[in-house]
Short mmCIF file of C-alpha atoms in Angstrom, two decimals:
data_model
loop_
_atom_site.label_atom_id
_atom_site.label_comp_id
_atom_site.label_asym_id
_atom_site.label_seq_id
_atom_site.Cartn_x
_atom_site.Cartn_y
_atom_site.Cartn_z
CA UNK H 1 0.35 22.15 32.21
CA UNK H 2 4.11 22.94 32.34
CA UNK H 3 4.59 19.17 30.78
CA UNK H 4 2.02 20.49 27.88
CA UNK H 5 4.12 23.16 26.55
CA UNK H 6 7.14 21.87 26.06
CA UNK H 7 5.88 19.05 24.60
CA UNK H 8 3.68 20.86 22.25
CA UNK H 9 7.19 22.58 21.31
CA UNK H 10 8.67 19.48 20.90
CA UNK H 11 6.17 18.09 17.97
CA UNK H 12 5.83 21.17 16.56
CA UNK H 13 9.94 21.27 16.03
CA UNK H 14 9.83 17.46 14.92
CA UNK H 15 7.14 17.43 12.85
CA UNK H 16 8.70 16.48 9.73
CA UNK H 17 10.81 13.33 11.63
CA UNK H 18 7.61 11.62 12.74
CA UNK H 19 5.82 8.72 11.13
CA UNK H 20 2.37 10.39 9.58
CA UNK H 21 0.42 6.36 9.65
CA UNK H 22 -0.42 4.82 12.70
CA UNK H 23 1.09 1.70 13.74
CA UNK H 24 -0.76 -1.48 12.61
CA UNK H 25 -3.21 -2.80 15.14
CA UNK H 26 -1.76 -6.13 16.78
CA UNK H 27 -4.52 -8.04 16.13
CA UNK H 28 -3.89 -7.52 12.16
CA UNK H 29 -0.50 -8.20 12.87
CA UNK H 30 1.17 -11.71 12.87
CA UNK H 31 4.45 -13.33 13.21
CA UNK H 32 6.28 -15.97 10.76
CA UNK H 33 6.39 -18.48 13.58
CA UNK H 34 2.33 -17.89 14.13
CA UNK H 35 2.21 -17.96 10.30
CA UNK H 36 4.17 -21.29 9.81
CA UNK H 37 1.93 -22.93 12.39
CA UNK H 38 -1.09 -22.37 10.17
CA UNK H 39 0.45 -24.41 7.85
CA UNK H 40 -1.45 -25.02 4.48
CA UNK H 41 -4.68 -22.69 6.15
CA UNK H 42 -2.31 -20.05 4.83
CA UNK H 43 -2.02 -18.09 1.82
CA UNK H 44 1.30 -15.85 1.10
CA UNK H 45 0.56 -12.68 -0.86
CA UNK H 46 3.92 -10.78 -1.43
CA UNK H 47 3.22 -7.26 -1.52
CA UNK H 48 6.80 -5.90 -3.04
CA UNK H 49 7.53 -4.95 -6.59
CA UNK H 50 7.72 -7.47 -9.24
CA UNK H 51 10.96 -7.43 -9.90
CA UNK H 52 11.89 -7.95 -5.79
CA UNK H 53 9.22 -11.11 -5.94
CA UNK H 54 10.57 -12.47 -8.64
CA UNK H 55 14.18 -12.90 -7.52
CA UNK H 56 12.74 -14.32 -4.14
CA UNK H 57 9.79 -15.32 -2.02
CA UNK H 58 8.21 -16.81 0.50
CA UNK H 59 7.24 -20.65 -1.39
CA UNK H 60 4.06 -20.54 -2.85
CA UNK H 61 2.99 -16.95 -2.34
CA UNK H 62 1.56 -14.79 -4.57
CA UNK H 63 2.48 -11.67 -5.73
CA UNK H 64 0.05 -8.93 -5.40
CA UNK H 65 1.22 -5.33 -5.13
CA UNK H 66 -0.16 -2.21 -6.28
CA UNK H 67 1.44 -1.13 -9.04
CA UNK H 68 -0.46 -4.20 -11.19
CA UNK H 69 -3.18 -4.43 -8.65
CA UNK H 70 -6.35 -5.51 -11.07
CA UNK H 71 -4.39 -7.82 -13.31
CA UNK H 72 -2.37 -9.05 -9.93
CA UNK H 73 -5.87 -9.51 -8.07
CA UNK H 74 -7.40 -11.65 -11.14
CA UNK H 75 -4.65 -14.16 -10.67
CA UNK H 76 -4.79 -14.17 -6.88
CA UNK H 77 -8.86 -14.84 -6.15
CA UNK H 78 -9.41 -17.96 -8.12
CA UNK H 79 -6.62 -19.58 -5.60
CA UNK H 80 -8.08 -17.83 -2.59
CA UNK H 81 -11.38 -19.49 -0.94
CA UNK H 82 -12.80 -17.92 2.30
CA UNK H 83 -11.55 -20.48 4.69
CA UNK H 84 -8.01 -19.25 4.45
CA UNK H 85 -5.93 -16.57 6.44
CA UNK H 86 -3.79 -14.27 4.13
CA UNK H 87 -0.89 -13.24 5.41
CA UNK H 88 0.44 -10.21 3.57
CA UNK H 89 4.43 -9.12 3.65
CA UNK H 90 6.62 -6.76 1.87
CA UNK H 91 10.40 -5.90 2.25
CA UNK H 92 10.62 -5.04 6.27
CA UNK H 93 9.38 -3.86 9.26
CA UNK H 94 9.63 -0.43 7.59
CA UNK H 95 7.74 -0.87 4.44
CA UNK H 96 3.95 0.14 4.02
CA UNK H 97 3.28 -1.82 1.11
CA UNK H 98 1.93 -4.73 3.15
CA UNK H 99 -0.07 -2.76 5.14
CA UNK H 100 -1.63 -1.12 1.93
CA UNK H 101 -2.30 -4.18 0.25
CA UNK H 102 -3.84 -5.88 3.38
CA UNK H 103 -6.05 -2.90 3.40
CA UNK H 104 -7.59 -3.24 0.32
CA UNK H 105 -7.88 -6.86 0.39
CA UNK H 106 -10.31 -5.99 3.08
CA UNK H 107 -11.90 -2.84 1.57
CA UNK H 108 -11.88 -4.10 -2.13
CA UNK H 109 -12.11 -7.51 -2.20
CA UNK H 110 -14.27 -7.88 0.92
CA UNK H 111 -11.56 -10.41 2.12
CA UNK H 112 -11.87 -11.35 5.94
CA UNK H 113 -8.62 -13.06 7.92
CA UNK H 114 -6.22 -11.01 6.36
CA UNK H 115 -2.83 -10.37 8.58
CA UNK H 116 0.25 -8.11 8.01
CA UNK H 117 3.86 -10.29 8.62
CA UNK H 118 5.65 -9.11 11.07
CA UNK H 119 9.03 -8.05 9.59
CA UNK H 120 7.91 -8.97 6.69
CA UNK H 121 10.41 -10.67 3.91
CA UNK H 122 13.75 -9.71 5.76
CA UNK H 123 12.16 -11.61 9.13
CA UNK H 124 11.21 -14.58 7.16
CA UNK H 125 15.07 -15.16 5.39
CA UNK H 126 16.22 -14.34 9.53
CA UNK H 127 13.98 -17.51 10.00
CA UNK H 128 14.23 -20.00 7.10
CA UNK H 129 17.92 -19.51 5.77
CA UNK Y 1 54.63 29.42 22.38
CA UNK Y 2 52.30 32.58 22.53
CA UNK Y 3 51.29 32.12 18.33
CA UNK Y 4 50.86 28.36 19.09
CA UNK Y 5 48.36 28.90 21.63
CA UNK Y 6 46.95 31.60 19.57
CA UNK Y 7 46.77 29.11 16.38
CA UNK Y 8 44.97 26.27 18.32
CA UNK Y 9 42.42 28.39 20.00
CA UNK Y 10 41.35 29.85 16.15
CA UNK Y 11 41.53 26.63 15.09
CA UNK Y 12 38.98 25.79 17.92
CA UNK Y 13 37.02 28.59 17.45
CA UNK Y 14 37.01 27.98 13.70
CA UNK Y 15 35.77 24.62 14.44
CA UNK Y 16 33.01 24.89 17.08
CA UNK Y 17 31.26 28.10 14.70
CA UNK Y 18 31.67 25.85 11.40
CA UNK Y 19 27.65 24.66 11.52
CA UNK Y 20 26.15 22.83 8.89
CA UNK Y 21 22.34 23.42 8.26
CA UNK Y 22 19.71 21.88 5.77
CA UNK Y 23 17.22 23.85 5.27
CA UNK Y 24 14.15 23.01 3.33
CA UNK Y 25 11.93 24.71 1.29
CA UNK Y 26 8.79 22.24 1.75
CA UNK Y 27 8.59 19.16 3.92
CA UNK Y 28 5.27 18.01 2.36
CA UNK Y 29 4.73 18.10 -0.99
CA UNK Y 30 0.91 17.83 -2.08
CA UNK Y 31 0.67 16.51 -5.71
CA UNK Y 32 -3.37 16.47 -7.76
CA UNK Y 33 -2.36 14.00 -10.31
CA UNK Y 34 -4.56 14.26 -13.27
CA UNK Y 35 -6.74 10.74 -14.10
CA UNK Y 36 -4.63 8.31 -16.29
CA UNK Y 37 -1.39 10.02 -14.76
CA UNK Y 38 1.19 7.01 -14.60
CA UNK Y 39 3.37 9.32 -12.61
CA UNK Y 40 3.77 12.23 -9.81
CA UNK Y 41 7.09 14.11 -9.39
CA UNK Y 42 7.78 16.05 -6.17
CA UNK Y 43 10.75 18.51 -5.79
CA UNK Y 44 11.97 19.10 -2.25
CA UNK Y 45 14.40 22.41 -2.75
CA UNK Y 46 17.15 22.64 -0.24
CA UNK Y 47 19.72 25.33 0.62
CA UNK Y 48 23.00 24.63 3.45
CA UNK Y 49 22.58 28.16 5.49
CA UNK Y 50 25.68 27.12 7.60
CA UNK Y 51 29.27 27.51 6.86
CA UNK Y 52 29.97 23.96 6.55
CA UNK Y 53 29.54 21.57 4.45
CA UNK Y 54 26.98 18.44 4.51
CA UNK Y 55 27.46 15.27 3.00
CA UNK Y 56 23.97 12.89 2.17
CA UNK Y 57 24.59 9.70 3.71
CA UNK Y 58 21.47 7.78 2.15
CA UNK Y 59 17.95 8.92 0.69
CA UNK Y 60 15.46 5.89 0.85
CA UNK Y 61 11.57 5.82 0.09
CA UNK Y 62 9.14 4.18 2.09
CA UNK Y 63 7.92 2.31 -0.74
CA UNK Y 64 8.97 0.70 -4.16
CA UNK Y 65 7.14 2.64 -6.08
CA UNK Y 66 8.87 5.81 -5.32
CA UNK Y 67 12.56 6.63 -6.78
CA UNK Y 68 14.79 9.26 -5.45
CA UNK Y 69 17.25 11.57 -7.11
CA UNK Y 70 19.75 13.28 -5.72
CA UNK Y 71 22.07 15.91 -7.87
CA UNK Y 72 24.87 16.07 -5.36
CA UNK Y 73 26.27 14.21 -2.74
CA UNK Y 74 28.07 16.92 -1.20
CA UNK Y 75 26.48 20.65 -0.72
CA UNK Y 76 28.98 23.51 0.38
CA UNK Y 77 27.87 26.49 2.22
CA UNK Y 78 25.01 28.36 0.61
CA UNK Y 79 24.58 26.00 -2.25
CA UNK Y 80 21.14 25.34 -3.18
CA UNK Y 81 19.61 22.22 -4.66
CA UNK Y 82 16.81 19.72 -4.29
CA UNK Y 83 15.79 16.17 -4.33
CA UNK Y 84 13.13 14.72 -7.21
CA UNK Y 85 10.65 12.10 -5.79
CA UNK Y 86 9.07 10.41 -8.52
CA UNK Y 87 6.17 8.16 -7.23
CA UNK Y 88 4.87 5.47 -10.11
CA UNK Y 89 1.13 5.60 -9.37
CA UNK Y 90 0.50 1.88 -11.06
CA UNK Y 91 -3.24 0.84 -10.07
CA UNK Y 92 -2.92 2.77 -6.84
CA UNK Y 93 -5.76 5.18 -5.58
CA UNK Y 94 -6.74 7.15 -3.27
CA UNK Y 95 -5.22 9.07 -0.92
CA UNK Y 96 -1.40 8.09 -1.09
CA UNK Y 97 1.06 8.93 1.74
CA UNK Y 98 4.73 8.10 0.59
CA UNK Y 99 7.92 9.45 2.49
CA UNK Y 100 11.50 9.78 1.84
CA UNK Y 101 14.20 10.00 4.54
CA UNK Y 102 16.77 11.95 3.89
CA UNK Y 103 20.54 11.07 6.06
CA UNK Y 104 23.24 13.46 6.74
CA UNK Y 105 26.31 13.58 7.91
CA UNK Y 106 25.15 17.02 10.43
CA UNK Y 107 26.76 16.74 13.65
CA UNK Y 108 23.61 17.81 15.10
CA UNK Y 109 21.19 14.38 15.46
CA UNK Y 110 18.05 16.62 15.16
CA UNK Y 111 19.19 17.53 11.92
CA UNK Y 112 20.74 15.14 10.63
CA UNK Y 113 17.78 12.92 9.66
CA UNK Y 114 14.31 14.46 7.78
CA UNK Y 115 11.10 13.01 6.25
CA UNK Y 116 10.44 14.41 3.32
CA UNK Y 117 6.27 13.37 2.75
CA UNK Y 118 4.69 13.07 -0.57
CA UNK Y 119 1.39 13.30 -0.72
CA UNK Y 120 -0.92 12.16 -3.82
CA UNK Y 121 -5.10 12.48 -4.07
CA UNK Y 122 -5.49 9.43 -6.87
CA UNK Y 123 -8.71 10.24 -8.68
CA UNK Y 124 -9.56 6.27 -10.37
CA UNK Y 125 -10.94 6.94 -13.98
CA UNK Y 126 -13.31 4.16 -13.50
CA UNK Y 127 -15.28 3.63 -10.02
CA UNK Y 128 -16.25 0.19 -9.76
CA UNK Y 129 -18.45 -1.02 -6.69
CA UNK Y 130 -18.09 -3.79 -5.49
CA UNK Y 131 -15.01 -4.69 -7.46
CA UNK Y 132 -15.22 -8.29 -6.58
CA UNK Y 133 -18.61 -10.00 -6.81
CA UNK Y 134 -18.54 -13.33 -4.75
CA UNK Y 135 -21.05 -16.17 -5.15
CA UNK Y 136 -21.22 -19.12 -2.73
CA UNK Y 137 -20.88 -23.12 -3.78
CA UNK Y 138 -24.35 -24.02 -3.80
CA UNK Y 139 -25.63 -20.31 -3.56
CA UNK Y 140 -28.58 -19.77 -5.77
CA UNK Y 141 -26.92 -18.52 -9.56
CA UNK Y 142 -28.87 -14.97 -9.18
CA UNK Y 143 -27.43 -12.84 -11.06
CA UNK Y 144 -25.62 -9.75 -9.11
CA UNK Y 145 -25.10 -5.97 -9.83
CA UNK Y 146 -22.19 -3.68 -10.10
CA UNK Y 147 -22.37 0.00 -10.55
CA UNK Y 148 -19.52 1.66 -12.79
CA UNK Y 149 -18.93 5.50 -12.43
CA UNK Y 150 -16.63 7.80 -14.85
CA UNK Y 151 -14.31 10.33 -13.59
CA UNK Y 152 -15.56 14.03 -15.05
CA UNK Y 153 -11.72 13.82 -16.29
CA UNK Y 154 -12.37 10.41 -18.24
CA UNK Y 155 -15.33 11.02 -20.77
CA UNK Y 156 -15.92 7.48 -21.79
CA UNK Y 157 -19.25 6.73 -23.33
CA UNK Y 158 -19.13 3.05 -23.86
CA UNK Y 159 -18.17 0.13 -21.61
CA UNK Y 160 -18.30 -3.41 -23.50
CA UNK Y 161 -17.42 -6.54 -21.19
CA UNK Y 162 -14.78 -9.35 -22.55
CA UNK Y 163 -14.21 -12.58 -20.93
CA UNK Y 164 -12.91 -15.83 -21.38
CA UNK Y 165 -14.47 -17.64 -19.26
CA UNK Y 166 -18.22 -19.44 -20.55
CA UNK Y 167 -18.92 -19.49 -17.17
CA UNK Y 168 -20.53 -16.03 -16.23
CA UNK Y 169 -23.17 -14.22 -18.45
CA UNK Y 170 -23.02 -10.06 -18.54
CA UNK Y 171 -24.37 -7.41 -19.67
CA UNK Y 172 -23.87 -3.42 -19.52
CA UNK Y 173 -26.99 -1.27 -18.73
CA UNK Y 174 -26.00 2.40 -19.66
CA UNK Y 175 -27.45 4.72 -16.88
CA UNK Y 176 -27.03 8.60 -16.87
CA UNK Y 177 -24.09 10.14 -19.20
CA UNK Y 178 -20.70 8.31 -17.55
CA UNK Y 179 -22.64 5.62 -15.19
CA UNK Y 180 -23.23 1.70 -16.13
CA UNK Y 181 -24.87 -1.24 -14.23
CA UNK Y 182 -22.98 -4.63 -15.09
CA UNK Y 183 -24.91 -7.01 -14.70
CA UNK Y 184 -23.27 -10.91 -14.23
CA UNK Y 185 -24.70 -14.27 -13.48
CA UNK Y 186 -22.84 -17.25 -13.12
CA UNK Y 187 -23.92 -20.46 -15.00
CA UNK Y 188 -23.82 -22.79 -12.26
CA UNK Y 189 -22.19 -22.63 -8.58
CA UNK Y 190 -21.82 -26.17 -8.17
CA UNK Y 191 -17.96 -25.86 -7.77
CA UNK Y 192 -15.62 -23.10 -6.80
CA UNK Y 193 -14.29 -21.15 -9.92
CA UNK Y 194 -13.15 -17.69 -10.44
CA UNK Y 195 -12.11 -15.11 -13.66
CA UNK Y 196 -11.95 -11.60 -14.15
CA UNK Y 197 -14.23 -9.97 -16.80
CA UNK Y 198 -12.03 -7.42 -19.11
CA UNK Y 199 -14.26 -3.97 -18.57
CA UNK Y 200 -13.05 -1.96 -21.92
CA UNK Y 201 -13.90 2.10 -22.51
CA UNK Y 202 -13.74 3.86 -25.47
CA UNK Y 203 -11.31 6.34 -24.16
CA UNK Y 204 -8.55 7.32 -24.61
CA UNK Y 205 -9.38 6.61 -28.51
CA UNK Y 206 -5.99 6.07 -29.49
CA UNK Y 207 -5.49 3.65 -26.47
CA UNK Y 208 -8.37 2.75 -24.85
CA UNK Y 209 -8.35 1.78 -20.84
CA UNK Y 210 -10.17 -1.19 -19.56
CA UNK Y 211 -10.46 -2.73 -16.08
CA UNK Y 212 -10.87 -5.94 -14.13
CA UNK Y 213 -14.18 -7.21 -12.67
CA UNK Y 214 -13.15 -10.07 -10.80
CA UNK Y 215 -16.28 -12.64 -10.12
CA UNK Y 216 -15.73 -15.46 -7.92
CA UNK Y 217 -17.45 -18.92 -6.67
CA UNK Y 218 -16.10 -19.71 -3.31
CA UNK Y 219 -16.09 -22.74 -1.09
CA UNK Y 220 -18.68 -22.86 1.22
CA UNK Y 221 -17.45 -21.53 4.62
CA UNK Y 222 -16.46 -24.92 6.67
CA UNK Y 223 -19.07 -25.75 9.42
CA UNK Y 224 -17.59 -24.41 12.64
CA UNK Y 225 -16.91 -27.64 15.40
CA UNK Y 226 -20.14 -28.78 16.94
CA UNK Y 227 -19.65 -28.73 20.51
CA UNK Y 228 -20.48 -31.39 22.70
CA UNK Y 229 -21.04 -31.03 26.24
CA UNK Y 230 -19.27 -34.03 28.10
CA UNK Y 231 -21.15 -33.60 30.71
CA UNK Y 232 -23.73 -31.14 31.96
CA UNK Y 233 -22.72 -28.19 32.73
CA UNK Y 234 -22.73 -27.20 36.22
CA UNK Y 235 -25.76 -25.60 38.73
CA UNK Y 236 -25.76 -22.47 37.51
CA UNK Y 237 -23.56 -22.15 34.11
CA UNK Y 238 -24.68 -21.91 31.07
CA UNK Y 239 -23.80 -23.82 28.12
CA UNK Y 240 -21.27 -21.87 26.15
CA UNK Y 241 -22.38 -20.89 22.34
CA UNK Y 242 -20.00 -22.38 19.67
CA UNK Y 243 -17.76 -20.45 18.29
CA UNK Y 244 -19.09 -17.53 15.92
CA UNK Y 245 -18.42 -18.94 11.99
CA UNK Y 246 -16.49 -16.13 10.34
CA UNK Y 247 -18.98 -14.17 7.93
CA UNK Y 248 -17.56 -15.20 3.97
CA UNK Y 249 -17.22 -12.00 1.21
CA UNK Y 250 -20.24 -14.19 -0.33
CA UNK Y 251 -22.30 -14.15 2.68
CA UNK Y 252 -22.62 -10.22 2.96
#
């Protein structure tokens, strides 16, 4: 009880420093090594803004993000085929785009296997350059 | 000796009492963007209530798709000013949680970082269900339905369906004022193929809005390993099941 209090105090006074969205379940989350190893039973789907895709990406991904999401998504499904995991990644570890898009890959486009990268884009140059 | 002393304990004094204090008006910013809205702007008003100044170190957004402005980079005692979040709503719907943190240079680390939250209720003009329609490789070419609902903000009256592709038929059954049924069959699912089906409205009539459909043929989902006992099992244990074949978009 005298634990409770304090604490109650506590996230009350920080309430505007703490993340509002939960953390991404592990199991949706995967790293580039794990990623790498499924080889050509991947699919890339780059989640940042156009502009960020086009001056880099990870080879052969797509680029899918929300702010083009219906034009993006027409261009994306006639590559995809259900046998595939999708691994989704946007700028960071800190970035929600990724976890957005993976989101409504699954609640939109009814896609199964779809992951989050770990990271995301700054993990994968740590990795490959 | 008696001034010096005197000089460096003001100076001390002066020091410890200068305090330098953000203080904001709103932390969370709720924005009702109206349907067709490309973009919603958030203003988080500050005042420094302490006698010293602050300096921003950085102001980043979670996302891309918000930009930050700052008017100063330095605000003195008592100043007042705020920070503009602009969040470009693209094809984004939906409840939308976006956050900018906000770095000073306040000696105290409780204050010296805050989360600003934008928050954005996304009405979609057009509600399309499902959005992707998914036929197997050798499924049976039935054709499939797809219910379209207006917003009551987006009074379009007439959907028409454009395509490219020869390879899906469709047609629009108008329902009550606002609702459709799309109706799409594919020609043949011999092979896998996919396009997206152009939904136009007749509103806005000076630049009408349409939306993608996208209709897909999909490999067949790859037969999961058959499993071959080497030997039998042993007294008592049973045979394990093979492995559960993930459920395709098609399949549901």
């Amino acid at each position: 009880m005298l634990a409770v209090l304090p604490a109650i105090g506590e996230g009350f006074y920080f309430r505007d420093r703490v993340s509002w969205q939960s953390p991404i379940p592990a199991s949706e989350l995967v790293t580039v090594d794990q990623a790498k190893a499924w080889g050509d039973g991947v699919i890339w789907v780059d989640a940042r803004p156009d502009d960020e895709f086009a001056s880099d990406h990870v080879p052969g991904a797509f680029s899918l993000n929300e702010d083009h999401w219906g034009e993006l998504l027409a261009q994306f499904l006639p590559n995809w085929s259900p046998e595939k995991k999708v691994v989704v990644y946007c700028s960071a570890e800190s970035c929600n785009a990724a976890r957005d898009v993976a989101k409504r890959l699954r609640d939109d486009a009814q896609i199964q296997n779809v992951f989050v990268l770990n990271g995301g884009w700054e993990e994968w140059m740590k990795k490959n350059r | 000796m008696k001034t010096r002393i005197l000089t460096f304990t003001l100076s001390i004094l002066l020091v410890v009492s200068a305090r330098a204090e953000l203080k904001w008006e709103q932390n969370i910013i709720e924005l009702h963007p109206s349907v067709g809205d490309k973009q919603a702007v958030a203003h988080f008003k500050y005042q420094n209530t302490g006698t010293a100044p602050i300096h921003f170190k950085s102001v980043k957004a979670s996302c891309g798709c918000t930009t930050t402005q700052t008017q100063k980079e330095v605000v003195n005692p008592g100043e007042k000013g705020e920070i503009v979040a602009t969040f470009n709503i693209g094809d984004r719907t939906g409840q939308q949680l976006k956050t900018v943190t906000v770095q000073t240079d306040d000696p105290n680390p409780a204050q010296a970082s805050t989360v600003l939250t934008l928050k954005a209720d996304i009405t979609p003009a057009l509600e399309i269900k499902p959005q992707v329609v998914y036929w197997q490789s050798g499924e049976e070419p039935k054709s499939k339905k797809i219910s379209v609902k207006a917003a009551k903000e987006f009074p379009a009256k007439e959907l028409t369906i454009k395509s490219n592709s020869q390879n899906f038929e469709s047609k629009v059954e108008p329902g009550k004022p606002g609702e459709w049924t799309i109706e799409v069959t594919p020609k043949d699912t011999t092979h896998p193929i996919g396009t997206a089906l152009l939904i136009q409205t007749d509103y806005p009539k000076e630049a009408p809005k349409s939306f993608y459909l996208n209709v897909v043929v999909t490999n067949p989902p790859q037969a999961p390993p058959v499993l071959r006992p080497t030997a039998a099992p042993a007294p008592g244990l049973k045979a394990t099941p093979a492995a559960i074949p993930s459920v395709s978009p098609a399949a549901r």
